[in-house]
């Protein structure tokens, strides 16, 4: 299902596109609830529900609920369903939040809601492919697998910088001005 959603909304949004969408749609808030796998949201007011929430804030604060195997259901406020125009935005935001955790996600639409869960079956190749769909590089996802990153810290930094530069070049060719190097948003770049 994740691949089908990625194909449907490809290319996945960059941080620049997220930022632009959030400028147009100020104060984006959603009803969010965690439920056990293979269940549906019975109430948007349960103890694992977070009505009228900022998706980044809720995901970071409640990340353990995802780690515990729960699914995160997302809907528009007070509607019990999600308008399609928010799906690519939310997929990109969730992937961006998970980059720090180096966690692959599963996405699906269920009962007109976006459902997000951790992909526990993903290996390092799956993770790399997942994040490349979101124009990010995932490195070091599985520390017990040789990812080709040199042991020496200086060599590793040179290697990763080269990878990022090659990746940025590839994305610039593919997306032109939609892509910002390092996938920063305009606010971050202007702050530098």
GROMACS .gro file of C-alpha atoms in nm:
model
  192
    1UNK     CA    1   0.000   0.000   0.000
    2UNK     CA    2   0.288   0.240   0.082
    3UNK     CA    3   0.437   0.204  -0.266
    4UNK     CA    4   0.097   0.265  -0.427
    5UNK     CA    5   0.048   0.585  -0.226
    6UNK     CA    6   0.400   0.701  -0.310
    7UNK     CA    7   0.334   0.631  -0.680
    8UNK     CA    8   0.000   0.813  -0.664
    9UNK     CA    9   0.148   1.128  -0.511
   10UNK     CA   10   0.496   1.114  -0.670
   11UNK     CA   11   0.717   1.296  -0.668
   12UNK     CA   12   0.706   1.319  -0.291
   13UNK     CA   13   0.730   1.669  -0.151
   14UNK     CA   14   1.051   1.837  -0.049
   15UNK     CA   15   1.082   2.055   0.261
   16UNK     CA   16   1.049   2.358   0.037
   17UNK     CA   17   0.710   2.237  -0.086
   18UNK     CA   18   0.602   2.155   0.270
   19UNK     CA   19   0.702   2.505   0.378
   20UNK     CA   20   0.513   2.665   0.088
   21UNK     CA   21   0.201   2.458   0.162
   22UNK     CA   22   0.216   2.558   0.529
   23UNK     CA   23   0.247   2.925   0.435
   24UNK     CA   24  -0.076   2.901   0.235
   25UNK     CA   25  -0.252   2.676   0.490
   26UNK     CA   26  -0.160   2.839   0.821
   27UNK     CA   27  -0.215   2.662   1.154
   28UNK     CA   28  -0.248   2.316   1.000
   29UNK     CA   29  -0.393   2.093   1.270
   30UNK     CA   30  -0.537   1.746   1.258
   31UNK     CA   31  -0.717   1.496   1.475
   32UNK     CA   32  -0.474   1.217   1.554
   33UNK     CA   33  -0.528   0.886   1.732
   34UNK     CA   34  -0.322   0.576   1.798
   35UNK     CA   35  -0.492   0.240   1.758
   36UNK     CA   36  -0.382  -0.122   1.770
   37UNK     CA   37  -0.295  -0.277   1.430
   38UNK     CA   38  -0.589  -0.417   1.230
   39UNK     CA   39  -0.828  -0.194   1.428
   40UNK     CA   40  -1.002   0.128   1.340
   41UNK     CA   41  -1.052   0.449   1.533
   42UNK     CA   42  -1.351   0.398   1.757
   43UNK     CA   43  -1.327   0.740   1.916
   44UNK     CA   44  -1.126   1.052   1.838
   45UNK     CA   45  -1.153   1.123   2.211
   46UNK     CA   46  -0.983   0.809   2.350
   47UNK     CA   47  -0.683   0.837   2.583
   48UNK     CA   48  -0.450   0.782   2.284
   49UNK     CA   49  -0.625   1.052   2.077
   50UNK     CA   50  -0.490   1.401   2.023
   51UNK     CA   51  -0.760   1.622   1.870
   52UNK     CA   52  -0.667   1.950   1.701
   53UNK     CA   53  -0.293   1.876   1.701
   54UNK     CA   54   0.022   1.981   1.522
   55UNK     CA   55   0.137   1.661   1.350
   56UNK     CA   56   0.510   1.716   1.413
   57UNK     CA   57   0.460   1.793   1.780
   58UNK     CA   58   0.234   1.493   1.842
   59UNK     CA   59   0.459   1.253   1.651
   60UNK     CA   60   0.772   1.359   1.838
   61UNK     CA   61   0.603   1.364   2.182
   62UNK     CA   62   0.424   1.032   2.132
   63UNK     CA   63   0.683   0.844   1.924
   64UNK     CA   64   0.686   0.559   2.177
   65UNK     CA   65   0.328   0.476   2.078
   66UNK     CA   66   0.451   0.402   1.725
   67UNK     CA   67   0.746   0.204   1.861
   68UNK     CA   68   0.498  -0.002   2.065
   69UNK     CA   69   0.340  -0.112   1.738
   70UNK     CA   70   0.037   0.119   1.733
   71UNK     CA   71  -0.083   0.283   1.415
   72UNK     CA   72  -0.123   0.658   1.388
   73UNK     CA   73  -0.454   0.762   1.230
   74UNK     CA   74  -0.482   1.118   1.095
   75UNK     CA   75  -0.800   1.305   0.999
   76UNK     CA   76  -0.913   1.663   0.948
   77UNK     CA   77  -1.035   1.829   1.268
   78UNK     CA   78  -1.386   1.717   1.370
   79UNK     CA   79  -1.443   1.534   1.042
   80UNK     CA   80  -1.329   1.178   1.110
   81UNK     CA   81  -1.175   1.171   0.763
   82UNK     CA   82  -0.889   1.336   0.576
   83UNK     CA   83  -0.915   1.545   0.258
   84UNK     CA   84  -0.686   1.404  -0.011
   85UNK     CA   85  -0.499   1.734  -0.061
   86UNK     CA   86  -0.332   1.687   0.281
   87UNK     CA   87  -0.200   1.335   0.215
   88UNK     CA   88   0.125   1.424   0.028
   89UNK     CA   89   0.197   1.696   0.285
   90UNK     CA   90   0.147   1.459   0.579
   91UNK     CA   91   0.348   1.178   0.418
   92UNK     CA   92   0.640   1.415   0.360
   93UNK     CA   93   0.618   1.562   0.712
   94UNK     CA   94   0.606   1.217   0.872
   95UNK     CA   95   0.904   1.097   0.664
   96UNK     CA   96   1.096   1.412   0.757
   97UNK     CA   97   1.024   1.359   1.129
   98UNK     CA   98   1.141   0.998   1.102
   99UNK     CA   99   1.471   1.082   0.934
  100UNK     CA  100   1.628   1.156   1.272
  101UNK     CA  101   1.504   0.819   1.398
  102UNK     CA  102   1.606   0.650   1.071
  103UNK     CA  103   1.276   0.466   1.071
  104UNK     CA  104   1.086   0.351   0.761
  105UNK     CA  105   0.713   0.399   0.759
  106UNK     CA  106   0.411   0.227   0.612
  107UNK     CA  107   0.130   0.446   0.479
  108UNK     CA  108  -0.222   0.345   0.385
  109UNK     CA  109  -0.565   0.498   0.349
  110UNK     CA  110  -0.829   0.337   0.570
  111UNK     CA  111  -1.180   0.471   0.633
  112UNK     CA  112  -1.075   0.795   0.457
  113UNK     CA  113  -0.791   0.852   0.706
  114UNK     CA  114  -0.415   0.840   0.655
  115UNK     CA  115  -0.275   0.556   0.865
  116UNK     CA  116   0.096   0.556   0.952
  117UNK     CA  117   0.295   0.277   1.115
  118UNK     CA  118   0.659   0.177   1.151
  119UNK     CA  119   0.782  -0.074   0.894
  120UNK     CA  120   0.951  -0.328   1.120
  121UNK     CA  121   1.035  -0.554   0.826
  122UNK     CA  122   1.242  -0.293   0.641
  123UNK     CA  123   1.611  -0.364   0.591
  124UNK     CA  124   1.876  -0.104   0.508
  125UNK     CA  125   1.802  -0.122   0.133
  126UNK     CA  126   1.426  -0.081   0.190
  127UNK     CA  127   1.496   0.216   0.415
  128UNK     CA  128   1.728   0.380   0.161
  129UNK     CA  129   1.467   0.334  -0.114
  130UNK     CA  130   1.192   0.470   0.114
  131UNK     CA  131   1.379   0.787   0.203
  132UNK     CA  132   1.499   0.841  -0.154
  133UNK     CA  133   1.132   0.869  -0.250
  134UNK     CA  134   1.127   1.168  -0.015
  135UNK     CA  135   1.455   1.307  -0.156
  136UNK     CA  136   1.649   1.222   0.156
  137UNK     CA  137   1.940   0.990   0.210
  138UNK     CA  138   1.909   0.734   0.486
  139UNK     CA  139   2.244   0.611   0.609
  140UNK     CA  140   2.331   0.396   0.904
  141UNK     CA  141   1.977   0.258   0.946
  142UNK     CA  142   2.109  -0.080   1.049
  143UNK     CA  143   2.437  -0.051   1.233
  144UNK     CA  144   2.502  -0.426   1.222
  145UNK     CA  145   2.501  -0.428   0.841
  146UNK     CA  146   2.796  -0.299   0.640
  147UNK     CA  147   2.659   0.007   0.462
  148UNK     CA  148   2.990   0.096   0.295
  149UNK     CA  149   3.051   0.397   0.519
  150UNK     CA  150   3.421   0.411   0.615
  151UNK     CA  151   3.512   0.346   0.980
  152UNK     CA  152   3.742   0.650   1.001
  153UNK     CA  153   3.538   0.955   1.103
  154UNK     CA  154   3.709   1.195   0.859
  155UNK     CA  155   3.679   0.952   0.569
  156UNK     CA  156   3.316   0.885   0.662
  157UNK     CA  157   3.241   1.257   0.661
  158UNK     CA  158   3.404   1.300   0.318
  159UNK     CA  159   3.214   0.997   0.188
  160UNK     CA  160   2.877   1.118   0.321
  161UNK     CA  161   2.938   1.473   0.194
  162UNK     CA  162   3.013   1.334  -0.153
  163UNK     CA  163   2.699   1.118  -0.138
  164UNK     CA  164   2.490   1.422  -0.037
  165UNK     CA  165   2.640   1.635  -0.316
  166UNK     CA  166   2.575   1.363  -0.577
  167UNK     CA  167   2.225   1.320  -0.444
  168UNK     CA  168   2.159   1.698  -0.446
  169UNK     CA  169   2.281   1.714  -0.807
  170UNK     CA  170   2.051   1.427  -0.908
  171UNK     CA  171   1.754   1.590  -0.735
  172UNK     CA  172   1.827   1.933  -0.887
  173UNK     CA  173   1.825   1.772  -1.232
  174UNK     CA  174   1.499   1.598  -1.152
  175UNK     CA  175   1.315   1.875  -0.964
  176UNK     CA  176   1.494   2.200  -1.058
  177UNK     CA  177   1.397   2.486  -0.824
  178UNK     CA  178   1.156   2.272  -0.618
  179UNK     CA  179   1.460   2.113  -0.454
  180UNK     CA  180   1.687   2.288  -0.207
  181UNK     CA  181   2.027   2.134  -0.130
  182UNK     CA  182   2.021   1.927   0.184
  183UNK     CA  183   1.642   1.948   0.151
  184UNK     CA  184   1.623   2.255   0.373
  185UNK     CA  185   1.324   2.484   0.383
  186UNK     CA  186   1.356   2.857   0.301
  187UNK     CA  187   1.329   2.961   0.670
  188UNK     CA  188   1.625   2.740   0.765
  189UNK     CA  189   1.837   2.868   0.477
  190UNK     CA  190   1.754   3.233   0.552
  191UNK     CA  191   1.842   3.182   0.921
  192UNK     CA  192   2.194   3.077   0.818
   0.00000   0.00000   0.00000
